[in-house]
Coordinates of C-alpha atoms in Angstrom, one line a residue:
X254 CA -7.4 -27.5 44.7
X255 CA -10.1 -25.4 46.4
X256 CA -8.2 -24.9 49.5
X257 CA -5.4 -23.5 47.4
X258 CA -7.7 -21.3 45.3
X259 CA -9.2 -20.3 48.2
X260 CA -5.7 -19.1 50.1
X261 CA -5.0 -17.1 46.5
X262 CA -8.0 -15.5 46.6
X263 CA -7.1 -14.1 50.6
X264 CA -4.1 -13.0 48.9
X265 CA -5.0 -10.9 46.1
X266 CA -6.9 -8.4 49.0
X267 CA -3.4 -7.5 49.6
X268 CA -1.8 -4.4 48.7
X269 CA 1.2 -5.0 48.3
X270 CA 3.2 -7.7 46.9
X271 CA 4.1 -10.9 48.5
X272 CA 5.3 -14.2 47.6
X273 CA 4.0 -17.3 45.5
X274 CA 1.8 -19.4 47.3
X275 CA 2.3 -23.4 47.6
X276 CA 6.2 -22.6 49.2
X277 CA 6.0 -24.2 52.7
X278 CA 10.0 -24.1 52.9
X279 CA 11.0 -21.0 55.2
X280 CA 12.1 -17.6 52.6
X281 CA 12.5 -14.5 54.2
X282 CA 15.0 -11.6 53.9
X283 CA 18.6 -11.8 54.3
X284 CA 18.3 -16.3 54.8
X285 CA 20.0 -17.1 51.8
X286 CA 23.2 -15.0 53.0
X287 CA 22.8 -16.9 56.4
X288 CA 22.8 -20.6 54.7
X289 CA 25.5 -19.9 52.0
X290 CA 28.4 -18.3 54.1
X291 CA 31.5 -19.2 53.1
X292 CA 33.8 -21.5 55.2
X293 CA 36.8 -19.9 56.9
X294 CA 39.4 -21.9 56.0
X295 CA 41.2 -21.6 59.7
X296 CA 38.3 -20.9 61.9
X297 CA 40.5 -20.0 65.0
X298 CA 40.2 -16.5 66.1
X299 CA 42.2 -15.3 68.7
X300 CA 39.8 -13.4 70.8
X301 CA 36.1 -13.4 71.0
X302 CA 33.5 -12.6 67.5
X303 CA 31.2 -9.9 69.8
X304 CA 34.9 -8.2 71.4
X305 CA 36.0 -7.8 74.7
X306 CA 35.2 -11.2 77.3
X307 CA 32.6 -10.9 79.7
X308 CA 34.3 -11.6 82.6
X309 CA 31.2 -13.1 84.4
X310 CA 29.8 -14.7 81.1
X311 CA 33.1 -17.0 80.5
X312 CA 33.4 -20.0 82.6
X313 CA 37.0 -21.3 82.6
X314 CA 38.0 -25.1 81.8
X315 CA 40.7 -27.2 81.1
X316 CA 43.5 -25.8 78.2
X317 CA 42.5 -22.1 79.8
X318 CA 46.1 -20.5 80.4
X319 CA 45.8 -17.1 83.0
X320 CA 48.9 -15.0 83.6
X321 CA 49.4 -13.4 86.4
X322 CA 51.9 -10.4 87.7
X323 CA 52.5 -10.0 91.2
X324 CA 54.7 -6.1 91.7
X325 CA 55.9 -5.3 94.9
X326 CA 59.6 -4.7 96.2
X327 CA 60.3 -7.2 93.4
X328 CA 58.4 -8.4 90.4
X329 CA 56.8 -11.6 89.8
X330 CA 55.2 -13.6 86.7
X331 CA 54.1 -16.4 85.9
X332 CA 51.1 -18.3 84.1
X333 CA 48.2 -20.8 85.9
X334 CA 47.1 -23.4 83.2
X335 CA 43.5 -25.0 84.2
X336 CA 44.6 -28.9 83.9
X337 CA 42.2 -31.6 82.8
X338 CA 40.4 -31.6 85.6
X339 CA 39.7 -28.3 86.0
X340 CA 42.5 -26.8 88.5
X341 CA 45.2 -24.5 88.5
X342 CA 48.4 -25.1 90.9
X343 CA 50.0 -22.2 92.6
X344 CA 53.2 -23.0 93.9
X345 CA 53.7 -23.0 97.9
X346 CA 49.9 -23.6 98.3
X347 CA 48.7 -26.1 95.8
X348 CA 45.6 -26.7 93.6
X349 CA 42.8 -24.5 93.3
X350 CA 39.5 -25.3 91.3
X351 CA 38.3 -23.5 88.5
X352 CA 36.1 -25.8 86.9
X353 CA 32.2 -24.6 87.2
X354 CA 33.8 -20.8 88.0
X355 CA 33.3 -17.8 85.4
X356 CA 36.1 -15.7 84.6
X357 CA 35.5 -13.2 87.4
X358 CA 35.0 -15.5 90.2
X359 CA 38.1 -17.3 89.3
X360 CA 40.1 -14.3 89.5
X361 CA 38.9 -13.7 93.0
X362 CA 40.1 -16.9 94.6
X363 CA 43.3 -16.6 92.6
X364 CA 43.8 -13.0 94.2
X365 CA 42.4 -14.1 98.3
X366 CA 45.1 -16.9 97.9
X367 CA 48.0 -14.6 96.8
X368 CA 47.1 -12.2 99.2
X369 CA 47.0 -14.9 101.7
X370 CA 50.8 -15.9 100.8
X371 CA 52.5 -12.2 99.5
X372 CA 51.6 -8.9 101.5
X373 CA 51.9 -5.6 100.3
X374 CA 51.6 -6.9 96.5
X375 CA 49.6 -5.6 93.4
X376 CA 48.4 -8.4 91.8
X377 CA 46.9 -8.4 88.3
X378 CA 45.1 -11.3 86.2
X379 CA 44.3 -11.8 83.0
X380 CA 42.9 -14.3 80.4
X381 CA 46.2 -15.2 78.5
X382 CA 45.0 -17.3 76.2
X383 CA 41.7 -19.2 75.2
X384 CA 41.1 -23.1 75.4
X385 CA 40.2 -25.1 72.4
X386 CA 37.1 -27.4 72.6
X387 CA 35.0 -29.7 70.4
X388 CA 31.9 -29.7 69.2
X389 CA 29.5 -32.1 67.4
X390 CA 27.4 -30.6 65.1
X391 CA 24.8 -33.2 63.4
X392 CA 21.4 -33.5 62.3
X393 CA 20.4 -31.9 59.1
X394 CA 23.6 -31.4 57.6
X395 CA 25.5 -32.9 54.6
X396 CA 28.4 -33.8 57.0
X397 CA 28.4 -34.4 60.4
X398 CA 30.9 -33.4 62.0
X399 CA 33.2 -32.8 65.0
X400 CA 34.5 -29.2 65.2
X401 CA 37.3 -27.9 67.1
X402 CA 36.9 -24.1 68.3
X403 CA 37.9 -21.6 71.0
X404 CA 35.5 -21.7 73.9
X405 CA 34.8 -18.1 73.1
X406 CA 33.0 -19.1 69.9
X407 CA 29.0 -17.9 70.2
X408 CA 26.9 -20.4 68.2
X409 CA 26.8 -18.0 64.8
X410 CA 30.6 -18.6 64.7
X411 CA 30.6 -22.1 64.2
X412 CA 27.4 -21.5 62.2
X413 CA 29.5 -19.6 59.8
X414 CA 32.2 -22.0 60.1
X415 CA 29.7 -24.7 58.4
X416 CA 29.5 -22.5 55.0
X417 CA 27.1 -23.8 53.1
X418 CA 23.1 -25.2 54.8
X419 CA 20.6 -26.9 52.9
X420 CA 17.9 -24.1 51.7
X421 CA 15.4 -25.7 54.2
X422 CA 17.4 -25.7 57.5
X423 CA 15.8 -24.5 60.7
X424 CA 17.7 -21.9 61.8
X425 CA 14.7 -21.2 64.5
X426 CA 15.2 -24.4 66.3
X427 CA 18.9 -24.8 66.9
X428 CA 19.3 -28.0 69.5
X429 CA 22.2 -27.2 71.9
X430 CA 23.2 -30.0 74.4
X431 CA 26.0 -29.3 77.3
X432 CA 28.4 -31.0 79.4
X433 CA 25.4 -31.8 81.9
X434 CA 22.9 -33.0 78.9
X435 CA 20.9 -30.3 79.0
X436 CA 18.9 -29.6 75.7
X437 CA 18.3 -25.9 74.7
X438 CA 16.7 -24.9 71.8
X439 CA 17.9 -21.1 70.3
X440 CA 16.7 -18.7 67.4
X441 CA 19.7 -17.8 65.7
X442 CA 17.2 -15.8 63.4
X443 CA 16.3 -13.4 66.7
X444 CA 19.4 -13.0 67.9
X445 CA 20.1 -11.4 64.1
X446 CA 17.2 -9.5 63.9
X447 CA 16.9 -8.7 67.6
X448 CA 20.4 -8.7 68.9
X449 CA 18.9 -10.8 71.5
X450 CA 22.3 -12.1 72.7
X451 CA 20.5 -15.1 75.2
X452 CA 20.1 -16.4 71.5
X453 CA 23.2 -16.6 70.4
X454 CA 25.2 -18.3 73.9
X455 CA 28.7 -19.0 74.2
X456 CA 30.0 -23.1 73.0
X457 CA 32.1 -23.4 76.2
X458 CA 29.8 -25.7 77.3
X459 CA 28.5 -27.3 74.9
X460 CA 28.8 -31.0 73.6
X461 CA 26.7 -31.1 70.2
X462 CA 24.9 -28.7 68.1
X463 CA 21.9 -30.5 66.1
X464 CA 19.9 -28.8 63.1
X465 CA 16.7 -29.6 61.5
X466 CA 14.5 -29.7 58.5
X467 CA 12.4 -26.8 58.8
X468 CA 9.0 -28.7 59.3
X469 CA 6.8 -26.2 61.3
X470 CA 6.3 -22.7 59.4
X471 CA 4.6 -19.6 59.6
X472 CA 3.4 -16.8 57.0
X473 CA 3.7 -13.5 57.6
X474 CA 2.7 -11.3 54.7
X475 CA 1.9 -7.5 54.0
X476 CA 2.9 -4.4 55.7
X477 CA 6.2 -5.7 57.8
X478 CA 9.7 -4.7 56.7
X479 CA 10.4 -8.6 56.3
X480 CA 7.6 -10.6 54.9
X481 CA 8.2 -14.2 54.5
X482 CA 7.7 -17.7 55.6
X483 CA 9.5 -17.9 58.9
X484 CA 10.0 -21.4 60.5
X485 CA 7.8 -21.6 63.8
X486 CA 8.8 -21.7 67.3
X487 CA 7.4 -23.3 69.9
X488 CA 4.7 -21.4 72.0
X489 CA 5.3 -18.4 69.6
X490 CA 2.8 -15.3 69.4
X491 CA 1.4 -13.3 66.7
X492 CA 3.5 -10.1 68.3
X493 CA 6.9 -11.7 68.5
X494 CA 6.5 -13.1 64.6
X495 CA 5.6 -9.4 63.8
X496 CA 8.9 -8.2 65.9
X497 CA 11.0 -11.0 64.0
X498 CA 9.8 -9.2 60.7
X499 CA 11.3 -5.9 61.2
X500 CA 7.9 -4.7 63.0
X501 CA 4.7 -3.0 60.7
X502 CA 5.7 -0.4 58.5
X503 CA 4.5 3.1 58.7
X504 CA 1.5 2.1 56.3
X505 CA 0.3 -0.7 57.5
X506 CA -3.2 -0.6 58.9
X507 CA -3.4 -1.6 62.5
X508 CA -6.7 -1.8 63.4
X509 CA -7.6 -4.8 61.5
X510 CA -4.4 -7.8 61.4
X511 CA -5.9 -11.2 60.1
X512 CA -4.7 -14.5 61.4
X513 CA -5.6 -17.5 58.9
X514 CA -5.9 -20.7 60.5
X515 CA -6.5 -24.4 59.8
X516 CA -9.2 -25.9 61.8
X517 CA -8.0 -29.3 63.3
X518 CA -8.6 -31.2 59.9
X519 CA -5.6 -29.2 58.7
X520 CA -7.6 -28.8 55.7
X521 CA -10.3 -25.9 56.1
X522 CA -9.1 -22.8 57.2
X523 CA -11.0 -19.8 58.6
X524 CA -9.9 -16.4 59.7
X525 CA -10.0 -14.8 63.1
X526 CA -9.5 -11.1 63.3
X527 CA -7.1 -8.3 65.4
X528 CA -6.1 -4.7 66.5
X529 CA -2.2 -4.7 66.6
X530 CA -2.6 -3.5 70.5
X531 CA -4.5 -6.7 70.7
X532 CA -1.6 -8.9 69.8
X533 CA 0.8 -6.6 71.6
X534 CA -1.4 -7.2 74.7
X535 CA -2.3 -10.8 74.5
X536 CA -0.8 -14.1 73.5
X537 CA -1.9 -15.1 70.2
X538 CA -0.5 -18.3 69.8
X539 CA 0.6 -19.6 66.5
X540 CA 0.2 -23.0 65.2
X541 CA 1.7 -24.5 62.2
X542 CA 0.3 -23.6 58.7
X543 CA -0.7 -19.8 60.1
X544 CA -0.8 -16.9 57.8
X545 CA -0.7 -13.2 59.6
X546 CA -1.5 -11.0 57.2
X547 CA -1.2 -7.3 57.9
X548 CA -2.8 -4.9 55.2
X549 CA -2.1 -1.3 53.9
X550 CA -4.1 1.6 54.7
X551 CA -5.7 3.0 51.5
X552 CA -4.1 6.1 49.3
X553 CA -1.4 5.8 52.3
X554 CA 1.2 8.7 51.1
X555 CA -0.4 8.5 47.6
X556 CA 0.8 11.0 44.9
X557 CA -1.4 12.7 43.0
X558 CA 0.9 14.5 40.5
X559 CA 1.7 15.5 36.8
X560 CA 4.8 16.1 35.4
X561 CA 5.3 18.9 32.7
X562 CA 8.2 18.7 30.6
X563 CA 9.7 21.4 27.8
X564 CA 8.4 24.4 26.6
X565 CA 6.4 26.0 29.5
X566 CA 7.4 28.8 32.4
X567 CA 7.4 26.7 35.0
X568 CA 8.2 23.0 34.1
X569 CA 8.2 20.6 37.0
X570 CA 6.0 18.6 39.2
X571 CA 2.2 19.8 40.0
X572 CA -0.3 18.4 42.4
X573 CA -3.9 17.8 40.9
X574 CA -7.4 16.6 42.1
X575 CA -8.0 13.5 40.1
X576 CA -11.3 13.6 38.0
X577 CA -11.1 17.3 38.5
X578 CA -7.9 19.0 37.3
X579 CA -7.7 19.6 33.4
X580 CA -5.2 19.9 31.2
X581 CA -6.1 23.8 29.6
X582 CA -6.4 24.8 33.3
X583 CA -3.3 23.0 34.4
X584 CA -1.6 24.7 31.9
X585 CA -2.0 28.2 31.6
X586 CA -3.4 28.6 35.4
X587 CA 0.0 26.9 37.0
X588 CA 2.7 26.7 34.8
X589 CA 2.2 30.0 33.3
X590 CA 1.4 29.4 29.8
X591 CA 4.0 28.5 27.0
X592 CA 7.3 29.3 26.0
X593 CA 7.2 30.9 22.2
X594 CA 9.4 28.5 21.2
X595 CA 6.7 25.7 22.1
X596 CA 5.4 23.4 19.8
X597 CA 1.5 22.6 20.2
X598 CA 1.6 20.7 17.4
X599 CA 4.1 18.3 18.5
X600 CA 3.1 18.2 22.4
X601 CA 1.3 15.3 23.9
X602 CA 0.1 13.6 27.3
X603 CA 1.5 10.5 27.8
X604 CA -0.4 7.9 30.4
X605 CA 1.4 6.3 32.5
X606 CA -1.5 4.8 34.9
X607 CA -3.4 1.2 33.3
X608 CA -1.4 1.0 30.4
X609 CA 0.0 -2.0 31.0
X610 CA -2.8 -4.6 29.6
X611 CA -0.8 -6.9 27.0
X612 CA -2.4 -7.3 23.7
X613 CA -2.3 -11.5 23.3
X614 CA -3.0 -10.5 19.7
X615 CA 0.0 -8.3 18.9
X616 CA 2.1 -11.0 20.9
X617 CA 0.7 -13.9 18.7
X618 CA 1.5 -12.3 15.7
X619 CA 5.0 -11.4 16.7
X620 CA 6.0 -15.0 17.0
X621 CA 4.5 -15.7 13.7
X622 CA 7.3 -15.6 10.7
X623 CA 6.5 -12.5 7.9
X624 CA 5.8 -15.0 5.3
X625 CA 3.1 -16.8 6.8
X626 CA 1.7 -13.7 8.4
X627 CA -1.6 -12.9 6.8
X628 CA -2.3 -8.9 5.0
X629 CA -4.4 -8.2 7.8
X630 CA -1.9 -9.4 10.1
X631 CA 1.0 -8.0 9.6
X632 CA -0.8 -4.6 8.8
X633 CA -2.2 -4.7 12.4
X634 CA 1.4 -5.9 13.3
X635 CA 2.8 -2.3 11.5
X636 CA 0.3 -0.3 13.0
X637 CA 0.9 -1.5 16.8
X638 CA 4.4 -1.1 16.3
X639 CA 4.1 2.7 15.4
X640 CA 1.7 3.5 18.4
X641 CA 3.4 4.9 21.0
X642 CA 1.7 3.6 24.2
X643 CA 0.1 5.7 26.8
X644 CA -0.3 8.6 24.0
X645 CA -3.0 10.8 24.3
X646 CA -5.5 11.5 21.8
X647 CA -5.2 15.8 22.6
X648 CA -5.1 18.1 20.5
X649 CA -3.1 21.3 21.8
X650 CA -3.4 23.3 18.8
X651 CA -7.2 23.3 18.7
X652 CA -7.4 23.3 22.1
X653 CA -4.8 26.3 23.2
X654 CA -5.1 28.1 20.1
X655 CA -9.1 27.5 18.8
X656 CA -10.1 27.6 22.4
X657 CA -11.9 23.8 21.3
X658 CA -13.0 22.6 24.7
X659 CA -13.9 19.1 23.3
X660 CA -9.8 18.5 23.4
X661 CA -9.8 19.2 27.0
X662 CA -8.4 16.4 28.9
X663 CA -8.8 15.6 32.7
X664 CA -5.4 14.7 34.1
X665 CA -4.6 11.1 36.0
X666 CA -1.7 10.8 38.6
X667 CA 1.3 10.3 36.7
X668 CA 0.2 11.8 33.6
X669 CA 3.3 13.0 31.4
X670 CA 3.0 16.3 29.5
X671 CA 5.8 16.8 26.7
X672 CA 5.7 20.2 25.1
X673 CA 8.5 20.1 22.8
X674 CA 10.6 22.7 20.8
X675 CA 9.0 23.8 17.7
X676 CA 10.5 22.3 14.7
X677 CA 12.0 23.9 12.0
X678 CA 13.2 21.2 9.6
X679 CA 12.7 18.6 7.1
X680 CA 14.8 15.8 7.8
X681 CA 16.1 13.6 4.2
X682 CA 17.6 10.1 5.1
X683 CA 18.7 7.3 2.9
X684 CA 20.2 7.4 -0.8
X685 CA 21.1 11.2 -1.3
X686 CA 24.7 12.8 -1.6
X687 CA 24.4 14.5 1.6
X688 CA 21.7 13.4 4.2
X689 CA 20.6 15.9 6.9
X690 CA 18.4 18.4 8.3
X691 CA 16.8 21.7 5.9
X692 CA 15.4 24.6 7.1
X693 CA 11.9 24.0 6.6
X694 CA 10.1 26.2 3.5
X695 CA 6.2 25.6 3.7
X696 CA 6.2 25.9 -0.4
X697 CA 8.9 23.1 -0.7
X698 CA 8.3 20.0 -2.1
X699 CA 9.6 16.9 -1.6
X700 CA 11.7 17.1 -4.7
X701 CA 12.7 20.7 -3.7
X702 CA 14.6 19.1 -0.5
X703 CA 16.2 16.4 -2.7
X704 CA 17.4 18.8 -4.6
X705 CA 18.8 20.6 -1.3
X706 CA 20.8 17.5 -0.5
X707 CA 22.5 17.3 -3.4
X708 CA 20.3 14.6 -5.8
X709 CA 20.0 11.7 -5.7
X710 CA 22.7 9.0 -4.9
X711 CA 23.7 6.6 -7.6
X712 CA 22.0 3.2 -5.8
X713 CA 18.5 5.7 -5.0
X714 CA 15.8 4.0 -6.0
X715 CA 14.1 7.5 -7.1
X716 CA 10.2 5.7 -7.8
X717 CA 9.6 4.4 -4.1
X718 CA 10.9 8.1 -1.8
X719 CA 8.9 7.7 1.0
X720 CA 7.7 10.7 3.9
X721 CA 7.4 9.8 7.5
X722 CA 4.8 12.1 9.7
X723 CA 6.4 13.7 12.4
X724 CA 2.9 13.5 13.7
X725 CA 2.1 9.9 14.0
X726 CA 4.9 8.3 12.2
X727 CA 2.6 7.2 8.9
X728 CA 4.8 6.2 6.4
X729 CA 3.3 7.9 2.9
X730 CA 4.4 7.7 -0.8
X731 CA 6.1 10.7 -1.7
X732 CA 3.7 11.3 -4.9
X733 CA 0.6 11.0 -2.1
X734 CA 2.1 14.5 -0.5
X735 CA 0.8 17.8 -1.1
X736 CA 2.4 19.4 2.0
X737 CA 5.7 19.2 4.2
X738 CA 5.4 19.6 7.6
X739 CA 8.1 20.5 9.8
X740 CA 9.6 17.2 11.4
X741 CA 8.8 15.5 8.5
X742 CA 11.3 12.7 7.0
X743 CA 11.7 11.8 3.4
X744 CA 13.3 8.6 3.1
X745 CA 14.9 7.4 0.0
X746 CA 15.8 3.9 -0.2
X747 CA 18.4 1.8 -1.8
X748 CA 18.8 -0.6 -4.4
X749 CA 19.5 -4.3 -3.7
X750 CA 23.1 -4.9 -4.2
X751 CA 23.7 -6.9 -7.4
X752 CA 24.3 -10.7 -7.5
X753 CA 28.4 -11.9 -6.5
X754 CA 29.9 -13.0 -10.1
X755 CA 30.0 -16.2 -8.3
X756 CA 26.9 -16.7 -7.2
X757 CA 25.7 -16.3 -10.8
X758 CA 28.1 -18.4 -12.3
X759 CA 27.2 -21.0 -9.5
X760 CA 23.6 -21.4 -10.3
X761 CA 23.7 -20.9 -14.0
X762 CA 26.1 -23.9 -13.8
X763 CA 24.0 -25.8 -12.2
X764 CA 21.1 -25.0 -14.0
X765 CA 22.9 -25.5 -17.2
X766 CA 23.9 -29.0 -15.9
X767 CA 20.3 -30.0 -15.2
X768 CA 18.8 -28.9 -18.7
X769 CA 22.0 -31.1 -19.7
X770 CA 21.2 -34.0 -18.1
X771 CA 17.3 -33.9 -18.8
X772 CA 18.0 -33.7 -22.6
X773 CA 20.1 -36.1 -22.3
X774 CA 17.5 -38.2 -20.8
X775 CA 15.1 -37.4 -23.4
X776 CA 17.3 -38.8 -26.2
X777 CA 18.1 -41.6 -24.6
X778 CA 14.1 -41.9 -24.0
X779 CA 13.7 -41.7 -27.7
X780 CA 16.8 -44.2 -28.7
X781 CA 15.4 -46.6 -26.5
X782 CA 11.9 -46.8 -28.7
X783 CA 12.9 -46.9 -31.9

C-alpha cells in the first residue's frame, strides 16, 4: 500500500495527464488496432505487402517458378521450377542449385549457363510466381496453428492474418526460429513506429513463430507523443524507449528526465536523475518495473487571454497580464468602448479558470426525492440551480457609468466578457391569449402587459402570475413588483386539468363500497350482541 501511494504521489508532479496506476499489462497508442485486426479470409497475396521484391533480400526455394525468355534469331520461353530439393533443370545441361541463393544471385548462374549454351542471345529473368510455405505459429495464442503463406510474407502479414491477440501479447518479443534453428527475437512495435524494416524480416525461412505473455514492462509517461506502458526489451535504453514513443514533444523539459527504479527487493524504489543528451549519449539500461518520466516546462506556450463578446468596437481575443489587467481598462483602453446599443446592465464576466470544484452538497441533495427533501434543502437546491457558474459579481453600470472603482475586476486567462444587446421587452409566457414579447413601457405594470396579450386565458390561474428577473433569474410574486425591467418575464400558470369522469366514478365506487361493507359490519356487530 505505501509503495503504491508512494508511485501516485511521483505522479501527480506531472503536468500532464497519464494513465491509471496499478496497470502492469502493456497500453500504449495505436496497440489495440494492432491485436484486434481482422482475419483476411484468403490470406494469399499475389505479390509482396512492402511492393516490389528485393532481388538480393528473397532467397529462392522449392515451389519458386522463374520464367525465362531467351530472343535472338528466334524466340525462346520457358519456366525453371525450383524442385524439392532446391534445383532448377535446364534442358541440355542439367540441374543447377538454387537452394541458399537470393533472388539476384540465382539469376546470375541461370544467365552464365545460357550464355554458356546460346550465343548472341538476350536473356531475361524474372520471378514468375511465388512459393507457398508453412509456418507454425504457437505460444500465447488461443489456437496454435500451422499457416500456409507466400514466402514473400514479412512477419506483420501473418501477424494480421491471426486477427484477433489476447490484450497482453508481447508484440516486443516476437520468437522467430528458421530452417537452421536459429532463434531471433523482433520488435514488431519498432518496425511500426520506426520503419525499422530488420524488424519486420521476410517468413521464407522461417519454421515457427512463438508469442508471449507480456511479462517484462516499462513506463514511459509525460511529454512523449506516445506515453504508455511498453513491454521491455532485452538490453534496452532509456533513449530507444523515448524513440519508440514518438520522441519528446516540443514542451517537454529536457534538462531534468527521471528514471524510477526498484532496488533489488523489487519493492523500494528510488529515483536517479538525467539531461536528455545524457541518455542520448550513454546507455541507460532499463530493467523491469522502470518508470521514465519526462516533465513539461512551465507556462510552456501558455495563453494569457480574454475573450470579449457583443456590443463593443472591437470584439475578439486580447492578451492581458494576469493580476494586472482590469476589466475598466481592458475595456475602454483596447476594445474601444461600447457599442450604443450595449447593455451594461445585462453584461457579465464569466470564469472559466477553477470553477470546476463540485459541490458534494448540491449533488447529495439532487439524488434525494422532493418529498423527503427538507425546506432548507430544496431551497438551497432552487438557488444552485439558478446560479449560473463562473458568473461574476461586476457591476458595469456602476462601474462604466458611476465611474465606481470598487466594481473593478482584475481579469484571469480565459475570462469571458458578454456585453449583450440592450433589451427592449417584457416577455409574458404561460396562460394568456397570445404569449410574446412587448415593447417595454417603464410605467407598465404587470397587469398593463396582460392586458397587451390579450387577458387572461380561460385555465390562467390569475392569483399566482409570477415575474422572473432578467437579472438573476429570481422568481417573484407579481403583487411583490413595483417595477418592470426590460427582459423581465411574467409567467402565468395553468390550472390542473380536472379529474377523467372515470377516475371519479372509480374511486367514489370504491369508496362507496367500503362505507358499504363497514356498515355492514357494524350491524352485524350489533345483531350479534343482542
Amino acid at each position: 500500500m505505501y509503495h503504491s501511494l508512494k508511485r501516485l504521489s511521483i505522479l501527480l508532479f506531472l503536468l500532464v495527464p497519464v494513465m491509471l496506476l496499478g496497470q502492469i499489462e502493456p497500453s500504449y497508442s495505436g496497440r489495440p488496432g494492432m491485436l484486434n485486426e481482422q482475419a483476411k479470409e484468403e490470406f494469399i497475396p499475389t505479390f509482396s505487402s512492402t511492393g516490389v521484391i528485393d532481388a538480393k533480400s528473397y532467397y529462392l526455394g522449392p515451389g519458386d517458378v522463374l520464367f525465362v525468355s531467351l530472343i535472338g534469331a528466334s524466340e525462346l520461353k520457358f519456366d525453371l521450377v525450383v524442385d524439392p530439393e532446391g534445383y532448377v533443370f535446364i534442358p541440355g545441361h542439367g540441374l543447377l542449385k538454387m537452394h541458399n541463393h537470393n533472388l539476384f544471385e540465382g539469376k546470375e548462374i541461370i544467365t552464365k549457363t545460357l550464355k554458356s549454351m546460346f550465343s548472341d542471345v538476350q536473356i531475361d529473368i524474372s520471378l514468375k510466381t511465388i512459393r507457398q510455405i508453412k509456418v507454425d505459429v504457437i505460444g500465447y495464442i488461443s489456437k496454435p496453428s500451422s499457416y500456409i503463406i507466400p514466402a514473400n510474407s514479412r512477419l506483420s502479414d501473418l501477424v494480421v492474418s491471426l486477427g484477433e491477440l489476447p490484450e497482453n501479447c508481447d508484440l516486443r518479443n516476437i520468437e522467430l526460429t528458421d530452417v537452421n534453428l536459429n532463434v531471433k527475437s523482433c520488435d514488431l512495435l519498432k518496425y511500426r513506429r520506426l520503419g525499422d524494416i530488420a524488424e519486420n524480416p521476410y517468413l521464407m525461412n522461417i519454421n515457427s513463430v512463438k508469442l508471449a505473455r507480456a511479462d517484462r514492462t516499462v513506463q514511459v509517461l509525460g511529454a512523449v507523443k506516445y506515453p504508455g506502458i511498453y513491454e521491455l526489451v532485452e538490453n534496452e535504453t532509456a533513449s530507444e524507449i523515448i524513440s519508440i514513443c514518438g520522441g519528446m514533444l516540443e514542451r517537454a523539459y529536457r534538462d531534468t528526465v527521471e528514471l524510477v527504479k526498484y532496488y533489488a527487493d523489487k519493492k523500494s524504489q528510488y529515483s536517479k536523475y538525467y539531461t536528455y543528451n545524457e541518455l542520448l549519449t550513454n546507455d541507460v539500461l532499463l530493467e523491469n518495473g522502470d518508470m521514465l518520466m519526462v516533465r513539461s516546462i512551465p507556462y510552456f506556450l501558455y495563453e494569457r487571454t480574454v475573450t470579449i463578446n457583443g456590443e463593443v468596437n472591437f470584439p475578439g481575443t486580447y492578451k492581458i497580464q494576469e493580476g494586472k489587467t482590469n476589466l475598466y481598462d481592458l475595456i475602454m483602453n483596447e476594445t474601444g468602448g461600447f457599442k450604443k446599443e450595449a447593455s451594461l446592465k445585462d453584461a457579465y464576466v464569466q470564469r472559466t479558470t477553477g470553477m470546476d470544484r463540485t459541490d458534494y452538497e448540491l449533488e447529495r441533495i439532487k439524488t434525494i426525492p422532493r418529498a423527503d427533501m427538507s425546506e432548507d434543502e430544496y431551497e438551497y437546491l432552487k438557488a444552485r440551480s439558478r446560479e449560473r457558474k463562473g458568473r461574476m459579481t461586476v457591476d458595469f453600470v456602476k462601474l462604466f457609468v458611476d465611474g465606481d472603482m470598487e466594481e473593478n475586476l482584475v481579469l484571469k486567462r480565459g475570462d469571458i466578457i458578454s456585453i449583450p444587446v440592450e433589451t427592449d421587452y417584457i416577455t409574458v409566457v404561460g396562460q394568456v391569449v397570445n404569449p410574446g414579447n412587448i415593447v417595454y413601457k417603464p410605467d407598465y405594470t404587470v397587469d398593463d402587459y396582460i392586458r397587451l396579450t390579450g387577458g387572461f386565458a380561460w385555465r390562467a390561474v390569475e392569483s399566482d402570475v409570477r415575474v422572473i428577473r432578467s437579472t438573476n433569474g429570481e422568481w417573484v410574486e407579481a403583487d411583490e413588483v413595483d417595477l418592470l425591467l426590460p427582459g423581465d418575464i411574467v409567467w402565468i400558470p395553468e390550472e390542473a386539468p380536472p379529474a377523467k369522469f372515470w377516475d371519479v366514478f372509480r374511486d367514489v365506487t370504491f369508496v362507496v363500497g367500503q362505507f358499504s361493507a363497514l356498515v355492514a359490519s357494524i350491524i352485524a356487530i350489533i345483531i350479534a350482541t343482542r
